[in-house]
JSON list of C-alpha atoms in Angstrom, two decimals:
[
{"chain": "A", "resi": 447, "resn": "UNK", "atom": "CA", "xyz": [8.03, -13.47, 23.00]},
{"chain": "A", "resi": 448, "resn": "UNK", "atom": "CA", "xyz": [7.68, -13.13, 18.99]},
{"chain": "A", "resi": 449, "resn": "UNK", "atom": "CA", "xyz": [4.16, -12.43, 17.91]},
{"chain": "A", "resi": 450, "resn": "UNK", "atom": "CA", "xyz": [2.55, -15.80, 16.77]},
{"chain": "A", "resi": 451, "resn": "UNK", "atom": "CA", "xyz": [-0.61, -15.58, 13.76]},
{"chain": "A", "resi": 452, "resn": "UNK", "atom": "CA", "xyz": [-1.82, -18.54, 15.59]},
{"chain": "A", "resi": 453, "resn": "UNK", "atom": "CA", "xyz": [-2.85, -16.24, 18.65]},
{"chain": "A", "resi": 454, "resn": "UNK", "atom": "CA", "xyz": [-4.55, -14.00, 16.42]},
{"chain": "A", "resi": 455, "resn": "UNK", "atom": "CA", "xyz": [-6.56, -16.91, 14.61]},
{"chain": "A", "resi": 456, "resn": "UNK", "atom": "CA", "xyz": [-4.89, -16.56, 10.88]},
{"chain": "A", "resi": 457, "resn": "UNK", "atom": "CA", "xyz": [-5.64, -19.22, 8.90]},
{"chain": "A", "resi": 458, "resn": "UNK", "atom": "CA", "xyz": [-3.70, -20.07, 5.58]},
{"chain": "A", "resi": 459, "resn": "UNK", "atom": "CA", "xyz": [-4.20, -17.41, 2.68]},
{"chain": "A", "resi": 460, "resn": "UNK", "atom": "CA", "xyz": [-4.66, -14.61, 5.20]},
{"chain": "A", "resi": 461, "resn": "UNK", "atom": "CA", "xyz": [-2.96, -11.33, 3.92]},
{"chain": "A", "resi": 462, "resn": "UNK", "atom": "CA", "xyz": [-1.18, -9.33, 6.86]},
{"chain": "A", "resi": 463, "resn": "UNK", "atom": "CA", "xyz": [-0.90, -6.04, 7.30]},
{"chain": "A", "resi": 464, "resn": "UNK", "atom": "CA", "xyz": [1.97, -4.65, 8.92]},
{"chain": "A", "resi": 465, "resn": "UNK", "atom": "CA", "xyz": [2.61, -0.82, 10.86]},
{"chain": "A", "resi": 466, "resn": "UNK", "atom": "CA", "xyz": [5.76, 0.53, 9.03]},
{"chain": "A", "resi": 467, "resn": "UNK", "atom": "CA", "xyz": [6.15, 4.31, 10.22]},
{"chain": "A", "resi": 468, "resn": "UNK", "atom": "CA", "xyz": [5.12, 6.00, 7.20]},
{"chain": "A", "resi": 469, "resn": "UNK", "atom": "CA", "xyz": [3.54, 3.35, 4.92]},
{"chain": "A", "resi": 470, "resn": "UNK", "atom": "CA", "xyz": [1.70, -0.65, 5.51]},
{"chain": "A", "resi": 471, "resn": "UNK", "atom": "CA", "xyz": [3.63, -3.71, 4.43]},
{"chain": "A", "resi": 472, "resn": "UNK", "atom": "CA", "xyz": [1.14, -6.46, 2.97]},
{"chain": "A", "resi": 473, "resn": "UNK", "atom": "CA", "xyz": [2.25, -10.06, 3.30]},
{"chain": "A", "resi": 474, "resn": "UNK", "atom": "CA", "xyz": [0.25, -13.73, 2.68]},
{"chain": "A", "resi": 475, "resn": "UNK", "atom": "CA", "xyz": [0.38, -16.02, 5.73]},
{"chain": "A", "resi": 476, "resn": "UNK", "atom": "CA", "xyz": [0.98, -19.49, 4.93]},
{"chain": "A", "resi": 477, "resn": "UNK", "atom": "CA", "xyz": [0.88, -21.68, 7.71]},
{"chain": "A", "resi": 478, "resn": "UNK", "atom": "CA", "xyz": [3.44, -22.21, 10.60]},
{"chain": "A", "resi": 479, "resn": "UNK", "atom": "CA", "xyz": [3.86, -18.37, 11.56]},
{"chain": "A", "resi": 480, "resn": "UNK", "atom": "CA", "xyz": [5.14, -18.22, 7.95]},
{"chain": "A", "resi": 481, "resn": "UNK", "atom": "CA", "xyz": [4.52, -15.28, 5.74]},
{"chain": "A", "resi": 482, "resn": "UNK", "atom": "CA", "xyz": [4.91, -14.74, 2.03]},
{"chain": "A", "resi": 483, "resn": "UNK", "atom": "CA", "xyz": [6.03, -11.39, 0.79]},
{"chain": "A", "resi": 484, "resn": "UNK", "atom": "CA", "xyz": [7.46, -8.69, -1.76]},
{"chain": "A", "resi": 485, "resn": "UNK", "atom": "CA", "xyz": [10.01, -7.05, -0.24]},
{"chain": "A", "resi": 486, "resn": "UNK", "atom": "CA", "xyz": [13.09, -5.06, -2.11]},
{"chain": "A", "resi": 487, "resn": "UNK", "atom": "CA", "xyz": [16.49, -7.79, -2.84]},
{"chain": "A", "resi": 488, "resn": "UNK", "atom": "CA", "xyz": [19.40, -6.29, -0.64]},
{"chain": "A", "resi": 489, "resn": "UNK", "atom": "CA", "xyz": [17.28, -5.78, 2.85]},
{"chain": "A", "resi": 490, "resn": "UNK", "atom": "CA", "xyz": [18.04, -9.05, 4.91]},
{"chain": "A", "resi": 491, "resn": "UNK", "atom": "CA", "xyz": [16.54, -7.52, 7.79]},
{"chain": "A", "resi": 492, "resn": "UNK", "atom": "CA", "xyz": [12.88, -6.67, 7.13]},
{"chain": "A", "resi": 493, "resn": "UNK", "atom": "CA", "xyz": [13.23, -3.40, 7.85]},
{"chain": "A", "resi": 494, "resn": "UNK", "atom": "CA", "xyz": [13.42, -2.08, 4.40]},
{"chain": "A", "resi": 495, "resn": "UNK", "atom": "CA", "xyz": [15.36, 1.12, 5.58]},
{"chain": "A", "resi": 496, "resn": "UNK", "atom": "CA", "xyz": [12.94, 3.65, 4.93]},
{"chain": "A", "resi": 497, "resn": "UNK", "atom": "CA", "xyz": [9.98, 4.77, 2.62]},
{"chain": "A", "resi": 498, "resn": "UNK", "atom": "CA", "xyz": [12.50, 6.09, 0.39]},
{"chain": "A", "resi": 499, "resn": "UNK", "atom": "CA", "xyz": [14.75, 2.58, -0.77]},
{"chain": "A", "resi": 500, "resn": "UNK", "atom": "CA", "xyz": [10.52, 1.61, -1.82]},
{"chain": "A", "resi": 501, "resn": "UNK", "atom": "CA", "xyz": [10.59, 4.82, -3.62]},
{"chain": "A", "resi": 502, "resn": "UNK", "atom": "CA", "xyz": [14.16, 4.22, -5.62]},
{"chain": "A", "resi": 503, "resn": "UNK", "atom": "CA", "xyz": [13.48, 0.57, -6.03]},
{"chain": "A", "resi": 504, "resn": "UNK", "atom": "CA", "xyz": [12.91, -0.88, -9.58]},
{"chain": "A", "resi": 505, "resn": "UNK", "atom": "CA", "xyz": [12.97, -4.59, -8.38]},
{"chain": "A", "resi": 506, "resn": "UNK", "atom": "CA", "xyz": [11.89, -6.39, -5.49]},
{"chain": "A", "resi": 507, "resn": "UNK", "atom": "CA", "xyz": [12.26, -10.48, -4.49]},
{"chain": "A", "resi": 508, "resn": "UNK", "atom": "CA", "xyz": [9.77, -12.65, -3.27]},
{"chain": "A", "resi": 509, "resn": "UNK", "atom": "CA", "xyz": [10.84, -14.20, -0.03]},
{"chain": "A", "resi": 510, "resn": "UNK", "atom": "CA", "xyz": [9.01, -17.00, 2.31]},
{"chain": "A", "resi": 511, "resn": "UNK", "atom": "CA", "xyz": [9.92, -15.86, 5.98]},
{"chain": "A", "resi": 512, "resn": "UNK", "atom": "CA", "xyz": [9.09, -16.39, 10.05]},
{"chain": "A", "resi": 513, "resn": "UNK", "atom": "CA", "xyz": [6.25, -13.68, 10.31]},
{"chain": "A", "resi": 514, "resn": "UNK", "atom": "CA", "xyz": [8.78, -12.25, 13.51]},
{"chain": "A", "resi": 515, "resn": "UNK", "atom": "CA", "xyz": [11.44, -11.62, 11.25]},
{"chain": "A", "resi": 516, "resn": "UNK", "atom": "CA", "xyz": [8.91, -9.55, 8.67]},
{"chain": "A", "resi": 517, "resn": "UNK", "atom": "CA", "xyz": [7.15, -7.68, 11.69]},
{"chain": "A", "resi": 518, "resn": "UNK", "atom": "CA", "xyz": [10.11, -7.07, 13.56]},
{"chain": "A", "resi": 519, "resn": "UNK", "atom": "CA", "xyz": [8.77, -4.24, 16.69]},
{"chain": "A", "resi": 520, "resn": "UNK", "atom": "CA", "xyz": [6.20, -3.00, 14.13]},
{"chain": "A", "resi": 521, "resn": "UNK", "atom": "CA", "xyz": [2.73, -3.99, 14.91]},
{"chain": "A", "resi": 522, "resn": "UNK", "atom": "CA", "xyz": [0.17, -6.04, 12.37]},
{"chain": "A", "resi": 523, "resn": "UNK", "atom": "CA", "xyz": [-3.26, -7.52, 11.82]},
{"chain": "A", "resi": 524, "resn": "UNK", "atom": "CA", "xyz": [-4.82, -9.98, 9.78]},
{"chain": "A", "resi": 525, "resn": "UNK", "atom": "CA", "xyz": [-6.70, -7.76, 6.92]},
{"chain": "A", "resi": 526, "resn": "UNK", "atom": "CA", "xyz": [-8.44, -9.41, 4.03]},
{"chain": "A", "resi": 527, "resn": "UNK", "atom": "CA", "xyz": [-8.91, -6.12, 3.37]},
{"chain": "A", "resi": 528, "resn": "UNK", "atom": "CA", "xyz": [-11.19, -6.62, -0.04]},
{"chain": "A", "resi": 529, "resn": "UNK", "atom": "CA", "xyz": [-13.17, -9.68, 1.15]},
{"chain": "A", "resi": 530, "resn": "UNK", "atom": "CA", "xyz": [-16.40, -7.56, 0.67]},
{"chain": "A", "resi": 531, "resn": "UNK", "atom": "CA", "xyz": [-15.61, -6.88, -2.88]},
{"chain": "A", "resi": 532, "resn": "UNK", "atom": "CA", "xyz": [-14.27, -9.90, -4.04]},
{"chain": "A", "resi": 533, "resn": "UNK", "atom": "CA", "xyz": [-14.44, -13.56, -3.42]},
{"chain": "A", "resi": 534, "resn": "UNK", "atom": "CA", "xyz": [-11.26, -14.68, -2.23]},
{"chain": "A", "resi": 535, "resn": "UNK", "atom": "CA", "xyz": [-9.05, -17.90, -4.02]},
{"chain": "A", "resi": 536, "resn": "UNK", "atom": "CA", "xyz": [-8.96, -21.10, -2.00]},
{"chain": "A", "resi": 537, "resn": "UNK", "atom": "CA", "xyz": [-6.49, -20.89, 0.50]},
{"chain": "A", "resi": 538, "resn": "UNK", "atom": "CA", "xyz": [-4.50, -24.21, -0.77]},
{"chain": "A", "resi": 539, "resn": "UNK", "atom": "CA", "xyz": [-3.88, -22.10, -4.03]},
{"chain": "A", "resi": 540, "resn": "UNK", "atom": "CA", "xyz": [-3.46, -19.15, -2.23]},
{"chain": "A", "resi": 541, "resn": "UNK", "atom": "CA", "xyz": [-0.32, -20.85, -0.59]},
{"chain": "A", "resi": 542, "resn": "UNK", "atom": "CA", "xyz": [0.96, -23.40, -3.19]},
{"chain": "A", "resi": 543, "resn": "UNK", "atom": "CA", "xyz": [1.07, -19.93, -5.50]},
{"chain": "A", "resi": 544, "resn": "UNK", "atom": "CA", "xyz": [2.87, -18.00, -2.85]},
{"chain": "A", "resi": 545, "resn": "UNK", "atom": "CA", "xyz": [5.20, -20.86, -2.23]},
{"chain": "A", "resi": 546, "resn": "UNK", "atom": "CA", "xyz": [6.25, -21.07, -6.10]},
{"chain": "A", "resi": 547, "resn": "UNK", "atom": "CA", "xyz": [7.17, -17.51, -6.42]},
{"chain": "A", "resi": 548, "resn": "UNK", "atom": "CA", "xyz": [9.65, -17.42, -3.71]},
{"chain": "A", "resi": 549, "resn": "UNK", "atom": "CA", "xyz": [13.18, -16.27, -4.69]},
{"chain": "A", "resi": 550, "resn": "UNK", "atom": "CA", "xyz": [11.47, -14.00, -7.50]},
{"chain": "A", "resi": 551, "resn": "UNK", "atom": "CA", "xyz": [12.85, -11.46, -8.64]},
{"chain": "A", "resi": 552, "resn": "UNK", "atom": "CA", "xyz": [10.21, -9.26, -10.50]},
{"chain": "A", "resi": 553, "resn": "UNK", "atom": "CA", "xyz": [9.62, -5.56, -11.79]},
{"chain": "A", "resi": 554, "resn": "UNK", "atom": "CA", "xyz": [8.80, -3.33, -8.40]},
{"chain": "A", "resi": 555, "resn": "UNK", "atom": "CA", "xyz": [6.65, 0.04, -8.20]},
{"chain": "A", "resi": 556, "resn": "UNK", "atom": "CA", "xyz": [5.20, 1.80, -5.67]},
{"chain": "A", "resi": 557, "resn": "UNK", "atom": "CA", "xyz": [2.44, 3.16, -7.68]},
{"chain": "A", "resi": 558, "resn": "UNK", "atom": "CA", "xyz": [1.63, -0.43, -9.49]},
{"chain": "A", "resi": 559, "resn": "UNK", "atom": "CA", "xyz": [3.53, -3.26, -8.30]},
{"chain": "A", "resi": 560, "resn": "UNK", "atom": "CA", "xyz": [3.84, -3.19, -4.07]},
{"chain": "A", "resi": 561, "resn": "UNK", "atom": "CA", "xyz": [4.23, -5.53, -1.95]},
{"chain": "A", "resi": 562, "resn": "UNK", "atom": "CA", "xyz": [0.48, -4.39, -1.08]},
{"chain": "A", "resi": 563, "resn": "UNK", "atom": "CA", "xyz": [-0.69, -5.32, -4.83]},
{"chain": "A", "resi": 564, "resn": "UNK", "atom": "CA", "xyz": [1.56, -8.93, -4.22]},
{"chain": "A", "resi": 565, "resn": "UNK", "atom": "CA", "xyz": [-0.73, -10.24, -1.49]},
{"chain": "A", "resi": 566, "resn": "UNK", "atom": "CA", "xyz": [-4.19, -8.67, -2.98]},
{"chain": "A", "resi": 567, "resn": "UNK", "atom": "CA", "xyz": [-3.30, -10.94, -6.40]},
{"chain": "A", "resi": 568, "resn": "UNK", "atom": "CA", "xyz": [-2.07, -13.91, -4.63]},
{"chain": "A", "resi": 569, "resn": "UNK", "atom": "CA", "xyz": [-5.46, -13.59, -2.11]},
{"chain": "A", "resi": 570, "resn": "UNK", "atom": "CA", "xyz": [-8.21, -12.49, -4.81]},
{"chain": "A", "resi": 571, "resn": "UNK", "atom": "CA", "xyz": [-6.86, -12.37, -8.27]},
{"chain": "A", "resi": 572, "resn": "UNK", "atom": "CA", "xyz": [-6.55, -8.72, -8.57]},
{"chain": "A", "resi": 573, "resn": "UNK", "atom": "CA", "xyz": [-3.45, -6.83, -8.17]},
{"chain": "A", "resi": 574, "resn": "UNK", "atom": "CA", "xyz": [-5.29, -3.84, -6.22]},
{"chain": "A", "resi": 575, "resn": "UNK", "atom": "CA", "xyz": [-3.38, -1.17, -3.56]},
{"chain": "A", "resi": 576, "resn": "UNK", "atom": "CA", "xyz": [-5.71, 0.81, -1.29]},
{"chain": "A", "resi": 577, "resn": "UNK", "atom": "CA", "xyz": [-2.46, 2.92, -0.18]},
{"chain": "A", "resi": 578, "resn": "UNK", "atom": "CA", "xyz": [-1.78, 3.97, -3.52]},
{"chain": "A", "resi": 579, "resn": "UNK", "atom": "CA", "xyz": [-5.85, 4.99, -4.07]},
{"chain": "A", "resi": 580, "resn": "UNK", "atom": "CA", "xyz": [-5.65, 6.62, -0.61]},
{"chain": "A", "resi": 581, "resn": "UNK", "atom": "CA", "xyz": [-2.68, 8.93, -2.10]},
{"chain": "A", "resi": 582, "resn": "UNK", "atom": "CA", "xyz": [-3.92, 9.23, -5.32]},
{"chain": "A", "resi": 583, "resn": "UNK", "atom": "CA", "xyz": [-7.43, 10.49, -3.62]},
{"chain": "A", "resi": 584, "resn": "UNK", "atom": "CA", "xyz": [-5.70, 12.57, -1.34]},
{"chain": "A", "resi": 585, "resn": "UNK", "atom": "CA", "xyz": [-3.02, 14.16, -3.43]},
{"chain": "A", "resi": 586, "resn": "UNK", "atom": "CA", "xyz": [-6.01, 14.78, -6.08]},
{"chain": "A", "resi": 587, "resn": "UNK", "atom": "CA", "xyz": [-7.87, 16.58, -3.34]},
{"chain": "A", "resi": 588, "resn": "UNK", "atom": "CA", "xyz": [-4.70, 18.62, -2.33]},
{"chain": "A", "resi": 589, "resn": "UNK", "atom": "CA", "xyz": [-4.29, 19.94, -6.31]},
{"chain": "A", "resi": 590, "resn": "UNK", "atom": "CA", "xyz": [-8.37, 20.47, -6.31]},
{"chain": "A", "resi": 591, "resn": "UNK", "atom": "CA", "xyz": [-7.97, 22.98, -3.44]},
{"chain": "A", "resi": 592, "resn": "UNK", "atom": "CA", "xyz": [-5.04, 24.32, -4.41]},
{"chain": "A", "resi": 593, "resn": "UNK", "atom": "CA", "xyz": [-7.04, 25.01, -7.73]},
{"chain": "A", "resi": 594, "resn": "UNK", "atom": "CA", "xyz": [-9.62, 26.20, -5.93]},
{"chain": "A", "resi": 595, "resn": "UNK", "atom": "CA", "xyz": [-7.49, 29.05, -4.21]},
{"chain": "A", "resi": 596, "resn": "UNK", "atom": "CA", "xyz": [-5.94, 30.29, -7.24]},
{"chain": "A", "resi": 597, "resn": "UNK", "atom": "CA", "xyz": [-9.11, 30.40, -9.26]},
{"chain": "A", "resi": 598, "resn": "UNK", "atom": "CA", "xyz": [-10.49, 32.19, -6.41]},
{"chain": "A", "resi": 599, "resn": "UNK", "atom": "CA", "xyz": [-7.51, 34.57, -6.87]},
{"chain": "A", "resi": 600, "resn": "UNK", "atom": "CA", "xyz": [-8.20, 34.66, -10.11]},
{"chain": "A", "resi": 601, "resn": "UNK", "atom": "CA", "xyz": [-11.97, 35.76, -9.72]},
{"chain": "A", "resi": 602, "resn": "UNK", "atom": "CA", "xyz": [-11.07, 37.89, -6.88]},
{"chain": "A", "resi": 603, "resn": "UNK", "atom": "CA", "xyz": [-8.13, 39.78, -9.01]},
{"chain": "A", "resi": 604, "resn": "UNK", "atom": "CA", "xyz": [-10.86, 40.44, -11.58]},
{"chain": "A", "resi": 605, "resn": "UNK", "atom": "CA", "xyz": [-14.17, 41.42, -9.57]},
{"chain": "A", "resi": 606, "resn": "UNK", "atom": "CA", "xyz": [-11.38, 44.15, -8.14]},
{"chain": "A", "resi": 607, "resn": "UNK", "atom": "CA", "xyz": [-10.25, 45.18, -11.59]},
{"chain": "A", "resi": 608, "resn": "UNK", "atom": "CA", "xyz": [-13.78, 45.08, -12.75]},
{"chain": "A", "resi": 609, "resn": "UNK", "atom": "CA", "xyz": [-14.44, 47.58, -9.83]},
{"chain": "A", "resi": 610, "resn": "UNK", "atom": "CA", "xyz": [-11.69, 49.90, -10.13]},
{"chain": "A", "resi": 611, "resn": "UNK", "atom": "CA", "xyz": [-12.72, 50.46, -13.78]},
{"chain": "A", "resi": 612, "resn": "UNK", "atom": "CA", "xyz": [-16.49, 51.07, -12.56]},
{"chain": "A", "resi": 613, "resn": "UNK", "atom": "CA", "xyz": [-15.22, 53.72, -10.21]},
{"chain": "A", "resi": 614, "resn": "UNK", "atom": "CA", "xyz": [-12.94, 55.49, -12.63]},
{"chain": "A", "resi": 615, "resn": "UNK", "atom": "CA", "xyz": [-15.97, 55.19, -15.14]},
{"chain": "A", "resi": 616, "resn": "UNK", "atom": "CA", "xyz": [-18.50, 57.11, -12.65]},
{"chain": "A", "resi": 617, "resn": "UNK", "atom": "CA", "xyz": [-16.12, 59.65, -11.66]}
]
């Protein structure tokens, strides 16, 4: 049986979050197992072919869909993922937005304009990604250590020189 928002108590305004295998898709329920979402022009099936099309993609079209057809096998959640930062919009403009930007086409980025920054506008305001802080965080962490090693060579390399000169020096 398709997966139904009702059974999981959505209301209207409601951002989804949806299991992709290597990343979340983000769309804005609007009522009658209907979602709202950013998704890139030429994939009719939802499935978005990969991390990599998101990657390559400089454009992506708003489209108004069954929340089935969007979820496909994946699994998802209703996440209002920043309702303890900010207040969120009423739902009715929530929805009425969502509903006037379908068929958009606008500018897409993965680091600045997801699908993920769509539905956190449309539900708050603010155009916010966590997935894109989560990578930032953890790709800054991966250069600090990697920092960390090589000045640790570095200071290594020259406590050894530094000996080697004060054993010549006392021969």
């Amino acid at each position: 049986m398709a997966p139904t928002l009702f059974d999981h108590g959505a209301q209207p305004g409601d951002l989804i979050e949806i299991s992709r295998d290597t990343y979340q898709h983000w769309a804005v329920y609007i009522g009658g197992n209907e979602v709202v979402h950013l998704i890139p022009p030429d994939d009719d099936h939802g499935s978005f072919g990969g991390l990599l099309t998101l990657i390559n993609c400089s454009t992506a079209q708003v489209r108004r869909q069954k929340i089935w057809e969007v979820v496909s096998h994946h699994s998802f959640k209703i996440n209002n993922l920043m309702d303890d930062e900010y207040e969120a919009r009423d739902p009715h403009t929530i929805v009425k937005e969502a509903c006037s930007r379908v068929g958009v086409e606008q500018p897409y980025s993965i680091m600045s304009h997801n699908c993920e920054h769509f539905a956190t506008e449309l539900r708050y305001g603010k155009a916010e990604s966590r997935q894109v802080k989560l990578a930032a965080a953890i790709g800054g962490a991966a250069a600090v250590g990697v920092g960390l090693v090589a000045l640790g060579a570095l200071i290594g390399s020259l406590l050894k020189h530094d000996d080697k000169k004060e054993r010549r020096h006392h021969k």
